[in-house]
Amino acid sequence: MRLRFELLHTDGAARCARLHLPHGVVDTPAFMPVGTYGTVKAMTPEELEALGAQIVLGNTFHLALRPGAEIVALHRQGLHGFMGWERPILTDSGGFQVFSLAKLRQITEQGVRFRSPVDGAEVHMSPEDSMDVQRALQSDIAMAFDDCTAYPAGEAQARESMERSMRWAVRGHAHYYRDAPPGHLFGIVQGGMHAALRTASLEALSAHDWQGLAIGGLAVGEPEAERLRILEHTLPLMPADRPRYLMGVGYPQDIVAAVLRGVDMFDCVMPTRHARNGHLFTSEGIVNIRNACHQRDTGPLDPACACSTCRRYTRAYLRHLDRCNEILGVRLGTIHNLHFYLDLMRRIRAAIAAGTLGALAARIMAIPRRSLAPMA
């Protein structure tokens, strides 16, 4: 079954479209909140829906370790029933988590052996294993199991990693589609910072029918200019009739820059992780709510924001909750940060439809990335 990608509007290379998935429609450009263990931290599914989330990301690696795919599969519609989320889910393949366990892993042609970060037990994950887990989770979009190339990597190292990913992709594709799958499978373009390897990766993937393609191996420590160079090389070579997913990105400015170049889908832990550390995104920049300057501030976090946190609570209260390690402080910060990201995507889609994305992009790019300095 082919994924229906309905293109609605364009503004330069930017696209506004709809993905028609087994569990519902997703408007793109889309941001996927990250639900590592089957939960977007501090959020209920009802709250995510109220914020406008249409799709979330689940983590194949972590769910395979805890509670195990067989436990999730006991529930109606797999991960959807397990976490109480009835809308679309994308599951990553586990490749990035294996990449992050460099000191605990051993990569072979068959797959990866590593020590579980949970209990130290030896675990093996192959492309086929990843597909089995993702099929058990019944995600709408599954991802090919890949070898995420580290940064920096010379041409020889990046080539070896990319070619291994392409061989694994062939195995994973055959295994996922061995009979009627629960969703759609995306391939992942690798090749590090080497444009020629990115081209070779795309050529290798084109031998199989992927329902969408992701760009992997970015947001792993490379400079912004390098990331944009690879995007500008790779995106025009990708099929125009399939969704394009940039994995693990990023700051709002990074998202806008990628949308301008033709990316449709994003995920990142940044809004939820930043909230847990007291860093809150606003229209003027990132506010560190732990700074003493907010102790007596009776204004909202962001007067331009319509989220429930900004409508109801003051900066002084949010700082008080954080200082007291109250769970509510994390929840209110997460609600705000996710609203900021999801509202950004709504504004981007509206701007593409109106042909005004350039003006919106200029305003977003002008927002400082770093935490705002405390007021005197």
CSV table of C-alpha atoms in Angstrom, one decimal:
chain,number,residue,atom,x,y,z
A,1,MET,CA,0.0,0.0,0.0
A,2,ARG,CA,1.5,3.3,-1.1
A,3,LEU,CA,1.6,6.2,1.3
A,4,ARG,CA,-0.5,9.1,0.0
A,5,PHE,CA,1.5,12.3,0.0
A,6,GLU,CA,-0.8,15.1,-1.0
A,7,LEU,CA,1.0,18.2,-2.1
A,8,LEU,CA,-1.0,21.4,-1.4
A,9,HIS,CA,1.2,24.4,-1.7
A,10,THR,CA,4.8,25.4,-2.5
A,11,ASP,CA,6.8,28.5,-1.7
A,12,GLY,CA,10.2,28.2,-3.4
A,13,ALA,CA,11.5,24.8,-2.4
A,14,ALA,CA,9.3,24.7,0.7
A,15,ARG,CA,6.3,22.4,0.6
A,16,CYS,CA,3.0,22.2,2.4
A,17,ALA,CA,1.3,18.8,2.2
A,18,ARG,CA,-0.7,16.1,3.9
A,19,LEU,CA,0.4,12.6,4.8
A,20,HIS,CA,-2.4,10.1,4.8
A,21,LEU,CA,-1.4,7.4,7.3
A,22,PRO,CA,-3.2,4.4,8.8
A,23,HIS,CA,-4.1,6.3,12.0
A,24,GLY,CA,-4.9,9.7,10.5
A,25,VAL,CA,-3.7,12.7,8.5
A,26,VAL,CA,-0.5,14.6,9.3
A,27,ASP,CA,-0.1,18.2,7.9
A,28,THR,CA,3.4,19.0,6.8
A,29,PRO,CA,5.8,20.6,7.5
A,30,ALA,CA,5.3,18.7,10.8
A,31,PHE,CA,7.2,18.4,14.1
A,32,MET,CA,7.0,15.1,15.9
A,33,PRO,CA,7.3,15.3,19.7
A,34,VAL,CA,9.6,12.5,21.0
A,35,GLY,CA,8.1,9.8,23.1
A,36,THR,CA,11.1,7.6,23.9
A,37,TYR,CA,9.5,5.1,26.2
A,38,GLY,CA,6.0,5.3,24.8
A,39,THR,CA,5.3,8.7,26.4
A,40,VAL,CA,6.2,12.3,25.6
A,41,LYS,CA,7.7,13.2,28.9
A,42,ALA,CA,5.2,14.9,31.3
A,43,MET,CA,2.4,14.9,28.7
A,44,THR,CA,-0.8,12.9,28.4
A,45,PRO,CA,-2.1,12.0,24.9
A,46,GLU,CA,-5.1,14.3,25.5
A,47,GLU,CA,-2.8,17.2,26.2
A,48,LEU,CA,-0.7,16.5,23.1
A,49,GLU,CA,-3.9,16.5,21.0
A,50,ALA,CA,-5.0,19.8,22.5
A,51,LEU,CA,-1.6,21.3,21.6
A,52,GLY,CA,-2.1,20.2,18.0
A,53,ALA,CA,0.3,17.2,17.8
A,54,GLN,CA,-0.7,15.0,14.9
A,55,ILE,CA,2.1,12.4,15.1
A,56,VAL,CA,4.6,11.4,17.8
A,57,LEU,CA,7.9,9.4,17.7
A,58,GLY,CA,8.5,6.2,19.6
A,59,ASN,CA,11.9,4.7,20.2
A,60,THR,CA,12.4,1.2,18.9
A,61,PHE,CA,15.7,0.6,20.8
A,62,HIS,CA,14.4,1.6,24.2
A,63,LEU,CA,11.0,0.0,23.9
A,64,ALA,CA,12.7,-3.3,22.8
A,65,LEU,CA,14.7,-3.2,26.1
A,66,ARG,CA,11.8,-2.0,28.3
A,67,PRO,CA,9.1,-3.4,28.4
A,68,GLY,CA,9.9,-5.5,25.3
A,69,ALA,CA,8.1,-5.6,22.0
A,70,GLU,CA,6.1,-8.6,23.1
A,71,ILE,CA,4.5,-6.7,25.9
A,72,VAL,CA,3.6,-3.8,23.6
A,73,ALA,CA,2.2,-6.2,21.1
A,74,LEU,CA,-0.4,-7.5,23.6
A,75,HIS,CA,-2.2,-4.2,23.3
A,76,ARG,CA,-4.7,-3.3,20.6
A,77,GLN,CA,-2.9,-1.7,17.7
A,78,GLY,CA,0.4,-2.1,19.5
A,79,LEU,CA,2.1,1.0,20.7
A,80,HIS,CA,-1.0,3.1,20.0
A,81,GLY,CA,-3.0,1.1,22.5
A,82,PHE,CA,-0.1,0.8,24.9
A,83,MET,CA,0.4,4.5,25.3
A,84,GLY,CA,-3.2,5.6,24.7
A,85,TRP,CA,-2.4,7.5,21.5
A,86,GLU,CA,-4.8,6.9,18.6
A,87,ARG,CA,-3.1,9.1,16.1
A,88,PRO,CA,0.0,8.3,13.9
A,89,ILE,CA,3.3,7.2,15.3
A,90,LEU,CA,6.7,7.1,13.7
A,91,THR,CA,9.3,4.7,15.2
A,92,ASP,CA,13.0,5.2,14.7
A,93,SER,CA,15.0,2.1,13.9
A,94,GLY,CA,17.4,2.1,16.9
A,95,GLY,CA,20.3,3.0,14.8
A,96,PHE,CA,21.0,6.4,16.4
A,97,GLN,CA,20.8,4.8,19.9
A,98,VAL,CA,23.4,2.2,18.9
A,99,PHE,CA,25.5,5.1,17.5
A,100,SER,CA,25.3,6.8,20.9
A,101,LEU,CA,26.6,3.6,22.7
A,102,ALA,CA,29.9,3.7,20.9
A,103,LYS,CA,31.8,2.3,24.0
A,104,LEU,CA,29.4,-0.5,24.5
A,105,ARG,CA,28.8,-1.8,21.0
A,106,GLN,CA,30.4,-4.0,18.3
A,107,ILE,CA,29.3,-3.6,14.7
A,108,THR,CA,29.5,-6.5,12.3
A,109,GLU,CA,27.9,-7.2,8.9
A,110,GLN,CA,25.1,-9.1,10.7
A,111,GLY,CA,24.2,-6.2,13.0
A,112,VAL,CA,25.2,-4.7,16.3
A,113,ARG,CA,26.0,-6.4,19.6
A,114,PHE,CA,26.0,-4.1,22.6
A,115,ARG,CA,25.6,-4.1,26.4
A,116,SER,CA,22.2,-3.0,27.5
A,117,PRO,CA,22.3,0.3,29.3
A,118,VAL,CA,19.5,-1.0,31.5
A,119,ASP,CA,21.1,-4.1,33.0
A,120,GLY,CA,24.3,-4.7,31.2
A,121,ALA,CA,23.0,-7.8,29.4
A,122,GLU,CA,24.4,-8.5,25.9
A,123,VAL,CA,21.8,-7.6,23.2
A,124,HIS,CA,22.0,-8.2,19.4
A,125,MET,CA,20.1,-6.0,16.9
A,126,SER,CA,20.1,-6.7,13.2
A,127,PRO,CA,18.1,-5.0,10.4
A,128,GLU,CA,15.6,-7.9,10.7
A,129,ASP,CA,15.4,-7.5,14.5
A,130,SER,CA,14.6,-3.8,14.1
A,131,MET,CA,11.9,-4.6,11.6
A,132,ASP,CA,10.4,-7.2,13.8
A,133,VAL,CA,10.2,-4.8,16.7
A,134,GLN,CA,8.7,-2.0,14.6
A,135,ARG,CA,6.1,-4.3,13.1
A,136,ALA,CA,5.2,-5.4,16.7
A,137,LEU,CA,4.8,-1.8,17.7
A,138,GLN,CA,2.5,-1.3,14.7
A,139,SER,CA,3.8,2.2,13.9
A,140,ASP,CA,2.4,4.1,10.9
A,141,ILE,CA,6.0,4.8,9.8
A,142,ALA,CA,8.9,2.6,10.4
A,143,MET,CA,12.5,3.5,9.7
A,144,ALA,CA,15.3,1.4,8.1
A,145,PHE,CA,18.0,0.2,10.5
A,146,ASP,CA,21.2,2.2,9.7
A,147,ASP,CA,24.7,2.8,10.8
A,148,CYS,CA,24.7,6.5,11.8
A,149,THR,CA,28.0,8.0,10.7
A,150,ALA,CA,29.9,9.8,13.4
A,151,TYR,CA,31.2,13.4,13.0
A,152,PRO,CA,33.9,14.0,12.0
A,153,ALA,CA,34.5,11.1,9.6
A,154,GLY,CA,36.9,10.9,6.7
A,155,GLU,CA,35.8,9.7,3.3
A,156,ALA,CA,36.9,6.1,3.8
A,157,GLN,CA,35.1,5.8,7.2
A,158,ALA,CA,32.0,7.5,6.0
A,159,ARG,CA,31.9,5.3,2.9
A,160,GLU,CA,32.2,2.1,4.9
A,161,SER,CA,29.4,3.3,7.2
A,162,MET,CA,27.1,4.4,4.4
A,163,GLU,CA,27.6,1.2,2.4
A,164,ARG,CA,26.9,-0.9,5.4
A,165,SER,CA,23.7,1.1,6.0
A,166,MET,CA,22.7,0.5,2.4
A,167,ARG,CA,23.2,-3.3,2.7
A,168,TRP,CA,21.2,-3.3,5.9
A,169,ALA,CA,18.5,-1.3,4.2
A,170,VAL,CA,18.0,-4.0,1.6
A,171,ARG,CA,17.7,-6.6,4.2
A,172,GLY,CA,15.3,-4.5,6.3
A,173,HIS,CA,13.1,-3.7,3.3
A,174,ALA,CA,12.7,-7.3,2.4
A,175,HIS,CA,12.0,-8.3,6.0
A,176,TYR,CA,9.5,-5.5,6.6
A,177,TYR,CA,7.5,-6.2,3.5
A,178,ARG,CA,7.7,-10.1,3.7
A,179,ASP,CA,3.9,-9.9,4.2
A,180,ALA,CA,1.3,-7.3,4.9
A,181,PRO,CA,3.0,-4.7,7.1
A,182,PRO,CA,1.1,-2.4,9.6
A,183,GLY,CA,2.5,0.8,8.1
A,184,HIS,CA,5.1,2.3,5.8
A,185,LEU,CA,8.9,2.0,5.7
A,186,PHE,CA,11.2,5.0,5.1
A,187,GLY,CA,14.8,4.7,4.0
A,188,ILE,CA,17.7,6.8,5.4
A,189,VAL,CA,20.3,8.6,3.4
A,190,GLN,CA,23.7,8.5,4.9
A,191,GLY,CA,27.2,9.6,3.8
A,192,GLY,CA,28.5,12.0,6.5
A,193,MET,CA,29.7,15.4,5.2
A,194,HIS,CA,30.6,14.0,1.8
A,195,ALA,CA,28.3,15.1,-0.9
A,196,ALA,CA,29.4,12.3,-3.3
A,197,LEU,CA,28.5,9.7,-0.7
A,198,ARG,CA,25.1,11.2,-0.1
A,199,THR,CA,24.5,10.9,-3.9
A,200,ALA,CA,25.7,7.3,-3.8
A,201,SER,CA,23.4,6.5,-0.9
A,202,LEU,CA,20.4,7.9,-2.7
A,203,GLU,CA,21.2,5.9,-5.8
A,204,ALA,CA,21.5,2.7,-3.7
A,205,LEU,CA,18.1,3.4,-2.0
A,206,SER,CA,16.4,4.1,-5.3
A,207,ALA,CA,16.6,0.4,-6.2
A,208,HIS,CA,13.8,-0.2,-3.7
A,209,ASP,CA,10.3,1.3,-3.2
A,210,TRP,CA,10.6,3.4,0.0
A,211,GLN,CA,7.5,5.3,1.0
A,212,GLY,CA,9.6,8.3,2.2
A,213,LEU,CA,13.2,9.1,2.7
A,214,ALA,CA,15.0,10.5,5.7
A,215,ILE,CA,18.3,12.4,5.9
A,216,GLY,CA,20.3,10.8,8.7
A,217,GLY,CA,23.8,11.5,10.1
A,218,LEU,CA,23.1,15.2,10.7
A,219,ALA,CA,22.6,17.0,14.1
A,220,VAL,CA,25.6,14.9,15.4
A,221,GLY,CA,27.9,17.8,16.2
A,222,GLU,CA,28.6,19.2,12.7
A,223,PRO,CA,28.7,23.0,12.2
A,224,GLU,CA,25.5,24.6,10.8
A,225,ALA,CA,27.2,25.5,7.6
A,226,GLU,CA,28.1,21.9,6.9
A,227,ARG,CA,24.6,20.7,7.7
A,228,LEU,CA,23.1,23.2,5.3
A,229,ARG,CA,25.6,22.4,2.6
A,230,ILE,CA,24.6,18.7,2.8
A,231,LEU,CA,20.9,19.6,2.8
A,232,GLU,CA,21.3,21.8,-0.3
A,233,HIS,CA,23.1,19.0,-2.1
A,234,THR,CA,20.9,16.2,-1.1
A,235,LEU,CA,17.3,17.5,-1.0
A,236,PRO,CA,17.1,18.4,-4.8
A,237,LEU,CA,18.1,14.8,-5.6
A,238,MET,CA,15.3,13.3,-3.4
A,239,PRO,CA,12.0,12.2,-5.0
A,240,ALA,CA,9.5,15.1,-5.1
A,241,ASP,CA,6.5,12.9,-4.6
A,242,ARG,CA,7.6,11.4,-1.2
A,243,PRO,CA,8.0,13.0,2.2
A,244,ARG,CA,11.4,14.1,3.3
A,245,TYR,CA,12.4,13.7,7.0
A,246,LEU,CA,15.4,15.4,8.7
A,247,MET,CA,16.2,13.4,11.7
A,248,GLY,CA,16.9,15.0,15.1
A,249,VAL,CA,16.7,18.7,14.2
A,250,GLY,CA,16.6,21.0,16.1
A,251,TYR,CA,16.3,24.6,17.1
A,252,PRO,CA,13.4,26.6,15.6
A,253,GLN,CA,15.9,28.4,13.4
A,254,ASP,CA,17.3,25.0,12.1
A,255,ILE,CA,13.8,23.8,11.3
A,256,VAL,CA,12.9,27.0,9.3
A,257,ALA,CA,16.2,26.7,7.4
A,258,ALA,CA,15.5,23.1,6.5
A,259,VAL,CA,11.9,23.9,5.5
A,260,LEU,CA,13.2,26.6,3.1
A,261,ARG,CA,15.2,23.9,1.5
A,262,GLY,CA,12.4,21.4,1.1
A,263,VAL,CA,12.2,19.3,4.3
A,264,ASP,CA,8.7,18.1,5.4
A,265,MET,CA,9.2,16.3,8.8
A,266,PHE,CA,11.2,16.9,12.0
A,267,ASP,CA,11.7,15.4,15.4
A,268,CYS,CA,13.8,16.6,18.4
A,269,VAL,CA,14.0,16.1,22.1
A,270,MET,CA,14.8,19.8,22.5
A,271,PRO,CA,11.5,21.2,23.6
A,272,THR,CA,10.9,18.6,26.3
A,273,ARG,CA,14.5,18.3,27.4
A,274,HIS,CA,14.9,22.1,27.6
A,275,ALA,CA,11.8,22.4,29.6
A,276,ARG,CA,13.1,19.9,32.2
A,277,ASN,CA,16.2,22.1,32.5
A,278,GLY,CA,14.3,25.4,32.9
A,279,HIS,CA,15.0,26.7,29.3
A,280,LEU,CA,11.8,27.9,27.7
A,281,PHE,CA,11.4,29.1,24.1
A,282,THR,CA,9.8,32.5,23.5
A,283,SER,CA,9.3,34.9,20.7
A,284,GLU,CA,12.3,36.9,22.0
A,285,GLY,CA,14.7,34.0,22.7
A,286,ILE,CA,15.2,31.3,25.2
A,287,VAL,CA,14.4,32.2,28.8
A,288,ASN,CA,16.3,30.5,31.6
A,289,ILE,CA,13.5,30.6,34.2
A,290,ARG,CA,16.1,29.7,36.9
A,291,ASN,CA,17.6,33.2,36.7
A,292,ALA,CA,17.0,35.4,39.7
A,293,CYS,CA,15.7,38.2,37.5
A,294,HIS,CA,12.4,36.3,37.2
A,295,GLN,CA,11.8,36.0,41.0
A,296,ARG,CA,9.5,39.1,41.2
A,297,ASP,CA,8.3,39.1,37.5
A,298,THR,CA,4.5,39.0,37.5
A,299,GLY,CA,4.3,39.0,33.8
A,300,PRO,CA,3.7,36.0,31.5
A,301,LEU,CA,6.5,33.9,30.2
A,302,ASP,CA,5.8,35.2,26.6
A,303,PRO,CA,3.1,37.8,26.1
A,304,ALA,CA,2.9,36.7,22.4
A,305,CYS,CA,2.1,33.1,23.3
A,306,ALA,CA,-1.4,31.7,23.6
A,307,CYS,CA,-0.6,28.5,25.5
A,308,SER,CA,-2.2,27.8,28.8
A,309,THR,CA,1.0,28.3,30.7
A,310,CYS,CA,1.4,31.8,29.4
A,311,ARG,CA,-2.3,32.7,29.8
A,312,ARG,CA,-2.5,31.6,33.4
A,313,TYR,CA,0.9,31.7,35.2
A,314,THR,CA,3.6,34.3,35.8
A,315,ARG,CA,7.4,34.0,35.4
A,316,ALA,CA,7.7,34.3,39.2
A,317,TYR,CA,5.5,31.3,39.7
A,318,LEU,CA,7.3,29.2,37.1
A,319,ARG,CA,10.6,30.0,38.7
A,320,HIS,CA,9.2,29.1,42.2
A,321,LEU,CA,8.1,25.7,40.9
A,322,ASP,CA,11.5,25.1,39.4
A,323,ARG,CA,13.3,26.1,42.5
A,324,CYS,CA,11.2,23.8,44.6
A,325,ASN,CA,11.6,20.9,42.1
A,326,GLU,CA,7.8,20.7,41.7
A,327,ILE,CA,6.6,18.4,38.9
A,328,LEU,CA,4.1,21.0,37.8
A,329,GLY,CA,7.0,23.3,36.8
A,330,VAL,CA,8.3,20.7,34.3
A,331,ARG,CA,4.8,20.1,33.0
A,332,LEU,CA,4.0,23.7,32.5
A,333,GLY,CA,7.3,24.3,30.8
A,334,THR,CA,6.8,21.3,28.5
A,335,ILE,CA,3.3,22.4,27.6
A,336,HIS,CA,4.8,25.8,26.6
A,337,ASN,CA,7.8,24.5,24.7
A,338,LEU,CA,5.7,22.0,22.7
A,339,HIS,CA,3.1,24.7,22.0
A,340,PHE,CA,5.9,26.9,20.7
A,341,TYR,CA,7.2,24.3,18.3
A,342,LEU,CA,3.8,23.1,17.1
A,343,ASP,CA,2.6,26.7,16.7
A,344,LEU,CA,5.7,27.4,14.7
A,345,MET,CA,4.8,24.6,12.3
A,346,ARG,CA,1.3,26.0,11.9
A,347,ARG,CA,2.7,29.4,11.1
A,348,ILE,CA,5.1,27.8,8.6
A,349,ARG,CA,2.3,26.0,6.9
A,350,ALA,CA,0.2,29.1,6.7
A,351,ALA,CA,3.1,31.1,5.3
A,352,ILE,CA,3.8,28.6,2.6
A,353,ALA,CA,0.2,28.6,1.6
A,354,ALA,CA,0.3,32.5,1.5
A,355,GLY,CA,3.6,32.7,-0.2
A,356,THR,CA,5.1,34.6,2.7
A,357,LEU,CA,7.6,32.1,4.1
A,358,GLY,CA,10.6,34.3,3.5
A,359,ALA,CA,9.2,37.0,5.8
A,360,LEU,CA,8.4,34.6,8.5
A,361,ALA,CA,11.8,32.9,8.2
A,362,ALA,CA,13.5,36.2,8.6
A,363,ARG,CA,11.7,36.9,11.9
A,364,ILE,CA,12.4,33.4,13.2
A,365,MET,CA,16.1,33.6,12.2
A,366,ALA,CA,16.4,36.9,14.1
A,367,ILE,CA,15.5,35.2,17.4
A,368,PRO,CA,18.6,34.5,19.5
A,369,ARG,CA,19.5,30.8,20.0
A,370,ARG,CA,21.2,31.2,23.3
A,371,SER,CA,19.5,31.8,26.6
A,372,LEU,CA,18.6,35.4,27.2
A,373,ALA,CA,21.0,37.2,29.5
A,374,PRO,CA,19.5,38.0,33.0
A,375,MET,CA,18.0,41.5,33.3
A,376,ALA,CA,19.9,43.9,35.5
